[in-house]
Amino acid sequence: MKKHKTRMMMLGLFAVVLAIMGWRMAGAEDDGAAGGQQPLAVSADTVALTMKPATMPLSGTVEGLTSSIISSRFSGQVTQVLVEDGRAVRAGQALFVLDTVELRNALRVAQNSVNQMAAKYANDREDYKRCEVLYEKGAYSRQQLDSARTKMLASQADYDSAQANCSSAEKQVAEATVVSPVNGVIANKNLTNGQNIVAGNQVMTVEQIDAVHVVIQVEQRDMANLKMGDTVAVTVDTYPDKTFSGVVDVISPVAGKENRMFQVKIRVDNPDLLLKPGMFVQVQLDLGEPQPVLTVPQKAVLGEKGVQYVFTVEDGKAKKVRVKVGDILGDRIEITEGAAEGMIILTDNLDKLKDGNIVQIGAEE
């Protein structure tokens, strides 16, 4: 009887142990369901067709139509600076003056040399004429006549050289006053009274800005939409309510070595001098008729090591899909490869997503 009672107690204890083990296993299963396998709530959008505008915005820089570098043809000391940065000048207007004391002394020496050579040439020419008369009368030999002629020609050459030197000296005196070669605006002035300058060194520029060039860089794929004479709209943040009209003036036939893009210059009339060299502007290029393209929200596209991708849903799980992107269109971005119209694209909690995660799609944000 006692043995039977002991056996019954052992069986009861065993049943309790089994019950506890079963309860713990059930709890572990519940914990697993509430852990990593719990669906992640996400929002979604779809790959949709969007009409790509017929114009493409590009950034550009304003340059003077011509930029004339101003320097002196000879070294010297500046005695007068007649202009300042930003001042409008006309072609032929004096910009600065160099000291001319030495130049004028050189000119006087050259003029004296001209007078001396002129007198010597006149004397030798008269001697030759007398020799001709005497030679015809038989009083002079042929050798004496040739000698007189040679002397006259040498004097003539010296006279011509003296005149050339004098002309150069006169030109240097005149060029001591440096003038503007074009109509424009003074820029980059690096000159003061009393300064010694070296021949050929730049001391300022004259920017011709009554018309300017807007310089842009265009990709190869867009070059087919550009031709000489095309009208282009130009805007600048400084004048938000004004649009400038430009014309394609220069198209580079060679792509840049570094960026493989083509430089295009757009001529814009600038009579009020509103556009200044160095300004950043926006240019609207006409690309023809609007075209439908596939787009997704910009926030849906992720990048890693130069590769772009999005998350879609397959069998209730997140799936990473590699894509190629194009232009930005508002808050959406063009997808050129890797997606199809109507494909579901996840748009939030992307930083928590991994390929294969279970997701639950809620309302779109």
CSV table of C-alpha atoms in Angstrom, one decimal:
chain,number,residue,atom,x,y,z
A,1,MET,CA,0.0,0.0,0.0
A,2,LYS,CA,2.8,2.3,0.9
A,3,LYS,CA,4.7,1.4,-2.3
A,4,HIS,CA,1.6,2.2,-4.3
A,5,LYS,CA,1.2,5.6,-2.7
A,6,THR,CA,4.8,6.4,-3.4
A,7,ARG,CA,4.4,5.4,-7.1
A,8,MET,CA,1.3,7.6,-7.4
A,9,MET,CA,3.3,10.6,-6.0
A,10,MET,CA,6.1,10.1,-8.5
A,11,LEU,CA,3.7,10.0,-11.4
A,12,GLY,CA,2.0,13.2,-10.2
A,13,LEU,CA,5.4,15.0,-9.9
A,14,PHE,CA,6.3,13.8,-13.4
A,15,ALA,CA,3.0,15.2,-14.8
A,16,VAL,CA,3.8,18.6,-13.2
A,17,VAL,CA,7.2,18.7,-14.7
A,18,LEU,CA,5.8,18.0,-18.2
A,19,ALA,CA,3.2,20.7,-17.7
A,20,ILE,CA,5.9,23.2,-16.8
A,21,MET,CA,8.0,22.3,-19.8
A,22,GLY,CA,5.0,22.6,-22.1
A,23,TRP,CA,4.2,26.0,-20.7
A,24,ARG,CA,7.8,27.2,-21.2
A,25,MET,CA,7.9,26.0,-24.8
A,26,ALA,CA,4.6,27.7,-25.5
A,27,GLY,CA,6.0,30.9,-24.0
A,28,ALA,CA,9.2,30.7,-26.1
A,29,GLU,CA,7.0,30.3,-29.2
A,30,ASP,CA,5.0,33.4,-28.2
A,31,ASP,CA,8.2,35.3,-27.6
A,32,GLY,CA,9.5,34.4,-31.1
A,33,ALA,CA,6.3,35.6,-32.7
A,34,ALA,CA,6.5,38.9,-30.8
A,35,GLY,CA,10.2,39.3,-31.7
A,36,GLY,CA,12.1,39.4,-35.0
A,37,GLN,CA,9.3,37.9,-37.0
A,38,GLN,CA,6.8,40.6,-36.1
A,39,PRO,CA,5.8,42.5,-39.3
A,40,LEU,CA,7.3,46.0,-39.7
A,41,ALA,CA,4.7,48.7,-40.4
A,42,VAL,CA,5.6,50.6,-43.6
A,43,SER,CA,4.0,53.1,-46.1
A,44,ALA,CA,4.1,52.5,-49.8
A,45,ASP,CA,3.7,54.2,-53.1
A,46,THR,CA,3.8,52.9,-56.7
A,47,VAL,CA,6.1,53.4,-59.7
A,48,ALA,CA,4.1,55.8,-61.8
A,49,LEU,CA,4.3,57.6,-65.2
A,50,THR,CA,5.1,61.2,-64.9
A,51,MET,CA,5.3,63.7,-67.8
A,52,LYS,CA,8.9,64.9,-68.0
A,53,PRO,CA,8.9,68.6,-68.8
A,54,ALA,CA,10.1,69.9,-72.1
A,55,THR,CA,12.6,72.1,-70.5
A,56,MET,CA,15.6,71.2,-68.4
A,57,PRO,CA,17.1,73.6,-65.8
A,58,LEU,CA,20.9,74.0,-65.8
A,59,SER,CA,23.2,76.3,-63.9
A,60,GLY,CA,25.4,78.7,-65.7
A,61,THR,CA,27.9,81.5,-65.1
A,62,VAL,CA,28.0,85.0,-66.6
A,63,GLU,CA,31.1,86.1,-68.5
A,64,GLY,CA,31.8,89.3,-70.3
A,65,LEU,CA,31.4,89.1,-74.0
A,66,THR,CA,35.0,90.0,-74.2
A,67,SER,CA,37.5,90.4,-71.4
A,68,SER,CA,40.4,92.7,-72.5
A,69,ILE,CA,43.5,92.4,-70.4
A,70,ILE,CA,45.1,95.8,-69.8
A,71,SER,CA,48.9,96.1,-69.5
A,72,SER,CA,51.7,98.4,-70.6
A,73,ARG,CA,53.9,97.7,-73.6
A,74,PHE,CA,56.9,99.0,-71.6
A,75,SER,CA,58.0,99.3,-68.0
A,76,GLY,CA,57.7,102.5,-66.0
A,77,GLN,CA,56.2,104.4,-63.1
A,78,VAL,CA,52.5,105.2,-63.0
A,79,THR,CA,51.8,108.9,-62.6
A,80,GLN,CA,48.0,108.9,-62.9
A,81,VAL,CA,45.3,106.3,-62.5
A,82,LEU,CA,42.2,107.6,-64.1
A,83,VAL,CA,39.6,104.8,-63.4
A,84,GLU,CA,38.3,102.6,-60.6
A,85,ASP,CA,36.7,99.2,-60.5
A,86,GLY,CA,33.1,99.2,-61.8
A,87,ARG,CA,33.4,102.3,-63.8
A,88,ALA,CA,32.1,102.2,-67.4
A,89,VAL,CA,34.6,103.3,-70.0
A,90,ARG,CA,34.4,103.9,-73.8
A,91,ALA,CA,36.9,102.6,-76.4
A,92,GLY,CA,39.8,105.0,-76.5
A,93,GLN,CA,39.3,106.4,-73.0
A,94,ALA,CA,42.5,106.9,-71.0
A,95,LEU,CA,42.9,104.5,-68.1
A,96,PHE,CA,46.3,105.4,-66.6
A,97,VAL,CA,49.4,107.4,-67.5
A,98,LEU,CA,53.1,106.4,-67.1
A,99,ASP,CA,56.0,108.8,-66.4
A,100,THR,CA,57.2,110.1,-69.8
A,101,VAL,CA,60.4,112.1,-68.9
A,102,GLU,CA,62.8,109.4,-70.2
A,103,LEU,CA,60.5,108.6,-73.1
A,104,ARG,CA,60.4,112.3,-74.2
A,105,ASN,CA,64.2,112.6,-73.8
A,106,ALA,CA,64.6,109.5,-76.1
A,107,LEU,CA,62.2,111.1,-78.5
A,108,ARG,CA,64.3,114.3,-78.7
A,109,VAL,CA,67.4,112.2,-79.3
A,110,ALA,CA,65.6,110.4,-82.1
A,111,GLN,CA,64.4,113.6,-83.7
A,112,ASN,CA,67.9,115.1,-83.6
A,113,SER,CA,69.2,111.9,-85.3
A,114,VAL,CA,66.6,112.3,-88.0
A,115,ASN,CA,67.6,115.9,-88.6
A,116,GLN,CA,71.3,114.9,-88.8
A,117,MET,CA,70.6,112.0,-91.2
A,118,ALA,CA,68.3,114.1,-93.3
A,119,ALA,CA,71.1,116.8,-93.7
A,120,LYS,CA,73.7,114.2,-94.5
A,121,TYR,CA,71.5,112.4,-97.0
A,122,ALA,CA,70.6,115.7,-98.7
A,123,ASN,CA,74.4,116.6,-99.0
A,124,ASP,CA,75.3,113.2,-100.4
A,125,ARG,CA,72.5,113.3,-102.9
A,126,GLU,CA,73.7,116.6,-104.2
A,127,ASP,CA,77.2,115.3,-104.5
A,128,TYR,CA,76.0,112.4,-106.5
A,129,LYS,CA,74.1,114.7,-108.9
A,130,ARG,CA,77.2,116.7,-109.4
A,131,CYS,CA,79.2,113.6,-110.1
A,132,GLU,CA,76.6,112.5,-112.7
A,133,VAL,CA,77.1,115.8,-114.6
A,134,LEU,CA,80.8,115.6,-114.4
A,135,TYR,CA,80.7,111.9,-115.5
A,136,GLU,CA,78.7,112.8,-118.6
A,137,LYS,CA,81.3,115.5,-119.5
A,138,GLY,CA,84.1,112.9,-119.0
A,139,ALA,CA,85.5,114.7,-116.0
A,140,TYR,CA,84.7,111.8,-113.6
A,141,SER,CA,85.4,108.1,-113.9
A,142,ARG,CA,82.8,105.4,-113.6
A,143,GLN,CA,84.4,104.4,-110.3
A,144,GLN,CA,84.0,107.9,-108.9
A,145,LEU,CA,80.3,108.0,-109.9
A,146,ASP,CA,79.6,104.6,-108.3
A,147,SER,CA,81.4,105.6,-105.1
A,148,ALA,CA,79.2,108.7,-104.9
A,149,ARG,CA,76.1,106.7,-105.5
A,150,THR,CA,77.0,104.2,-102.8
A,151,LYS,CA,77.6,107.0,-100.3
A,152,MET,CA,74.2,108.5,-101.1
A,153,LEU,CA,72.4,105.2,-100.7
A,154,ALA,CA,74.1,104.6,-97.3
A,155,SER,CA,73.0,108.0,-96.1
A,156,GLN,CA,69.5,107.3,-97.3
A,157,ALA,CA,69.4,104.0,-95.3
A,158,ASP,CA,70.7,105.8,-92.2
A,159,TYR,CA,68.0,108.5,-92.7
A,160,ASP,CA,65.3,105.8,-93.0
A,161,SER,CA,66.5,104.1,-89.8
A,162,ALA,CA,66.5,107.4,-87.9
A,163,GLN,CA,62.9,108.0,-89.0
A,164,ALA,CA,61.9,104.5,-87.9
A,165,ASN,CA,63.5,105.1,-84.5
A,166,CYS,CA,61.8,108.4,-84.1
A,167,SER,CA,58.5,106.9,-85.0
A,168,SER,CA,58.9,104.2,-82.3
A,169,ALA,CA,59.9,106.9,-79.8
A,170,GLU,CA,56.8,108.9,-80.6
A,171,LYS,CA,54.6,105.8,-80.3
A,172,GLN,CA,56.1,105.0,-76.8
A,173,VAL,CA,55.3,108.6,-75.7
A,174,ALA,CA,51.8,108.2,-77.0
A,175,GLU,CA,51.4,104.8,-75.4
A,176,ALA,CA,52.4,106.1,-72.0
A,177,THR,CA,48.8,107.0,-71.8
A,178,VAL,CA,47.1,103.5,-71.8
A,179,VAL,CA,43.5,103.6,-73.2
A,180,SER,CA,40.6,101.1,-73.3
A,181,PRO,CA,40.4,99.0,-76.4
A,182,VAL,CA,36.7,98.5,-76.1
A,183,ASN,CA,33.5,99.8,-74.4
A,184,GLY,CA,33.1,98.1,-71.1
A,185,VAL,CA,33.5,98.1,-67.3
A,186,ILE,CA,36.7,98.2,-65.3
A,187,ALA,CA,37.4,95.1,-63.2
A,188,ASN,CA,40.3,93.6,-61.3
A,189,LYS,CA,42.2,96.8,-61.0
A,190,ASN,CA,45.6,96.3,-59.4
A,191,LEU,CA,47.2,99.7,-59.8
A,192,THR,CA,48.0,102.8,-57.8
A,193,ASN,CA,49.7,106.1,-58.4
A,194,GLY,CA,53.5,105.9,-58.1
A,195,GLN,CA,53.6,102.1,-58.7
A,196,ASN,CA,56.3,100.7,-60.9
A,197,ILE,CA,54.9,98.2,-63.4
A,198,VAL,CA,56.6,95.7,-65.7
A,199,ALA,CA,55.9,95.5,-69.4
A,200,GLY,CA,53.2,92.9,-70.2
A,201,ASN,CA,52.0,92.5,-66.6
A,202,GLN,CA,48.2,92.6,-66.2
A,203,VAL,CA,47.0,95.6,-64.2
A,204,MET,CA,43.3,95.5,-64.9
A,205,THR,CA,40.6,94.2,-67.3
A,206,VAL,CA,37.9,95.8,-69.3
A,207,GLU,CA,34.8,93.6,-69.4
A,208,GLN,CA,32.5,94.2,-72.3
A,209,ILE,CA,29.1,93.6,-70.6
A,210,ASP,CA,26.5,95.5,-72.7
A,211,ALA,CA,26.1,92.0,-74.0
A,212,VAL,CA,27.3,88.9,-72.0
A,213,HIS,CA,27.8,85.2,-72.4
A,214,VAL,CA,26.1,82.7,-70.1
A,215,VAL,CA,28.3,79.6,-70.0
A,216,ILE,CA,26.7,76.2,-69.3
A,217,GLN,CA,27.9,72.6,-69.5
A,218,VAL,CA,25.6,70.2,-71.4
A,219,GLU,CA,25.7,66.4,-71.4
A,220,GLN,CA,26.2,64.4,-74.6
A,221,ARG,CA,22.6,63.0,-74.5
A,222,ASP,CA,21.1,66.6,-74.6
A,223,MET,CA,23.3,68.0,-77.3
A,224,ALA,CA,20.9,66.9,-80.0
A,225,ASN,CA,18.4,69.4,-78.6
A,226,LEU,CA,20.7,72.4,-79.1
A,227,LYS,CA,21.6,74.3,-82.2
A,228,MET,CA,23.0,77.7,-83.0
A,229,GLY,CA,20.5,80.5,-82.8
A,230,ASP,CA,18.1,78.7,-80.4
A,231,THR,CA,16.4,81.1,-78.0
A,232,VAL,CA,17.0,80.3,-74.3
A,233,ALA,CA,15.4,81.7,-71.1
A,234,VAL,CA,17.8,82.9,-68.4
A,235,THR,CA,16.9,83.8,-64.8
A,236,VAL,CA,19.0,85.0,-61.9
A,237,ASP,CA,18.1,85.0,-58.1
A,238,THR,CA,19.1,88.7,-57.9
A,239,TYR,CA,16.2,89.7,-60.2
A,240,PRO,CA,13.5,87.1,-59.4
A,241,ASP,CA,10.8,88.8,-61.4
A,242,LYS,CA,12.9,89.2,-64.6
A,243,THR,CA,13.6,86.8,-67.3
A,244,PHE,CA,16.4,87.4,-69.8
A,245,SER,CA,16.2,86.1,-73.3
A,246,GLY,CA,19.4,84.7,-74.8
A,247,VAL,CA,20.6,83.1,-78.0
A,248,VAL,CA,22.9,80.1,-78.4
A,249,ASP,CA,26.1,81.7,-79.7
A,250,VAL,CA,28.9,79.1,-79.3
A,251,ILE,CA,28.7,75.3,-79.1
A,252,SER,CA,32.0,73.7,-78.3
A,253,PRO,CA,32.8,70.8,-80.8
A,254,VAL,CA,34.9,69.0,-78.2
A,255,ALA,CA,33.8,67.6,-74.8
A,256,GLY,CA,35.8,68.5,-71.7
A,257,LYS,CA,38.5,66.0,-70.8
A,258,GLU,CA,37.5,66.0,-67.1
A,259,ASN,CA,33.7,66.0,-67.1
A,260,ARG,CA,33.0,64.8,-70.7
A,261,MET,CA,30.5,67.6,-71.1
A,262,PHE,CA,30.2,70.2,-73.8
A,263,GLN,CA,30.5,73.9,-73.2
A,264,VAL,CA,27.8,76.1,-74.6
A,265,LYS,CA,27.8,79.9,-74.6
A,266,ILE,CA,24.5,81.8,-74.7
A,267,ARG,CA,24.6,85.5,-75.8
A,268,VAL,CA,22.3,87.8,-73.7
A,269,ASP,CA,21.9,91.5,-74.4
A,270,ASN,CA,22.6,93.4,-71.3
A,271,PRO,CA,21.9,97.1,-72.0
A,272,ASP,CA,21.2,98.0,-68.4
A,273,LEU,CA,24.3,96.1,-67.2
A,274,LEU,CA,22.2,94.1,-64.7
A,275,LEU,CA,24.1,90.8,-65.4
A,276,LYS,CA,27.7,90.9,-64.0
A,277,PRO,CA,30.6,88.6,-64.8
A,278,GLY,CA,30.7,85.8,-62.2
A,279,MET,CA,27.0,85.7,-61.4
A,280,PHE,CA,25.3,82.3,-61.2
A,281,VAL,CA,22.2,82.0,-63.3
A,282,GLN,CA,19.6,79.4,-64.3
A,283,VAL,CA,19.0,78.4,-67.9
A,284,GLN,CA,16.0,76.5,-69.2
A,285,LEU,CA,16.9,74.3,-72.1
A,286,ASP,CA,14.1,73.3,-74.5
A,287,LEU,CA,14.2,69.5,-74.9
A,288,GLY,CA,11.2,69.2,-77.3
A,289,GLU,CA,7.9,67.6,-76.4
A,290,PRO,CA,7.2,66.4,-72.8
A,291,GLN,CA,7.8,62.6,-72.5
A,292,PRO,CA,6.2,60.1,-70.0
A,293,VAL,CA,8.8,58.6,-67.7
A,294,LEU,CA,8.7,56.2,-64.7
A,295,THR,CA,9.1,57.9,-61.4
A,296,VAL,CA,9.1,57.1,-57.6
A,297,PRO,CA,9.3,59.4,-54.6
A,298,GLN,CA,12.8,60.7,-54.0
A,299,LYS,CA,12.8,59.4,-50.4
A,300,ALA,CA,12.2,55.8,-51.7
A,301,VAL,CA,15.6,55.6,-53.4
A,302,LEU,CA,18.5,54.6,-51.3
A,303,GLY,CA,22.2,54.4,-52.2
A,304,GLU,CA,25.1,52.3,-51.1
A,305,LYS,CA,28.6,52.4,-52.6
A,306,GLY,CA,27.4,54.2,-55.7
A,307,VAL,CA,24.5,51.8,-56.3
A,308,GLN,CA,20.9,52.9,-56.1
A,309,TYR,CA,18.1,50.6,-54.9
A,310,VAL,CA,14.5,50.6,-53.7
A,311,PHE,CA,12.4,48.2,-51.6
A,312,THR,CA,9.4,46.5,-53.1
A,313,VAL,CA,7.1,43.8,-51.6
A,314,GLU,CA,7.0,40.1,-52.6
A,315,ASP,CA,4.9,37.6,-50.7
A,316,GLY,CA,4.6,40.0,-47.7
A,317,LYS,CA,8.3,40.5,-47.5
A,318,ALA,CA,10.6,43.4,-48.3
A,319,LYS,CA,12.7,42.9,-51.4
A,320,LYS,CA,15.7,45.0,-52.4
A,321,VAL,CA,15.7,46.0,-56.1
A,322,ARG,CA,18.6,47.7,-57.8
A,323,VAL,CA,17.6,50.6,-60.1
A,324,LYS,CA,19.1,53.4,-62.2
A,325,VAL,CA,17.9,56.9,-61.7
A,326,GLY,CA,17.6,59.9,-64.1
A,327,ASP,CA,16.4,63.5,-63.5
A,328,ILE,CA,14.7,64.9,-60.5
A,329,LEU,CA,11.1,65.9,-61.2
A,330,GLY,CA,9.7,67.8,-58.2
A,331,ASP,CA,9.5,65.5,-55.2
A,332,ARG,CA,9.9,62.4,-57.5
A,333,ILE,CA,12.9,61.0,-59.3
A,334,GLU,CA,13.0,59.3,-62.7
A,335,ILE,CA,13.8,55.6,-62.8
A,336,THR,CA,15.5,54.6,-66.1
A,337,GLU,CA,16.1,50.9,-65.3
A,338,GLY,CA,15.0,48.3,-62.7
A,339,ALA,CA,11.3,49.1,-62.1
A,340,ALA,CA,8.0,48.7,-63.9
A,341,GLU,CA,4.8,50.8,-63.8
A,342,GLY,CA,2.6,49.9,-60.9
A,343,MET,CA,5.3,48.2,-58.8
A,344,ILE,CA,4.8,48.8,-55.1
A,345,ILE,CA,7.6,50.8,-53.6
A,346,LEU,CA,8.2,51.2,-49.8
A,347,THR,CA,8.6,54.8,-48.7
A,348,ASP,CA,9.3,54.8,-44.9
A,349,ASN,CA,11.1,52.9,-42.2
A,350,LEU,CA,13.7,52.2,-44.9
A,351,ASP,CA,16.6,52.5,-42.4
A,352,LYS,CA,15.1,49.6,-40.5
A,353,LEU,CA,14.4,47.4,-43.5
A,354,LYS,CA,16.5,44.5,-44.6
A,355,ASP,CA,16.0,42.2,-47.6
A,356,GLY,CA,13.4,39.6,-46.6
A,357,ASN,CA,11.9,41.4,-43.6
A,358,ILE,CA,8.1,40.8,-43.1
A,359,VAL,CA,6.3,44.1,-43.7
A,360,GLN,CA,2.8,45.3,-43.2
A,361,ILE,CA,1.7,48.1,-45.5
A,362,GLY,CA,-0.3,50.9,-44.0
A,363,ALA,CA,-1.6,54.2,-45.4
A,364,GLU,CA,0.7,56.2,-47.6
A,365,GLU,CA,2.4,59.1,-45.7
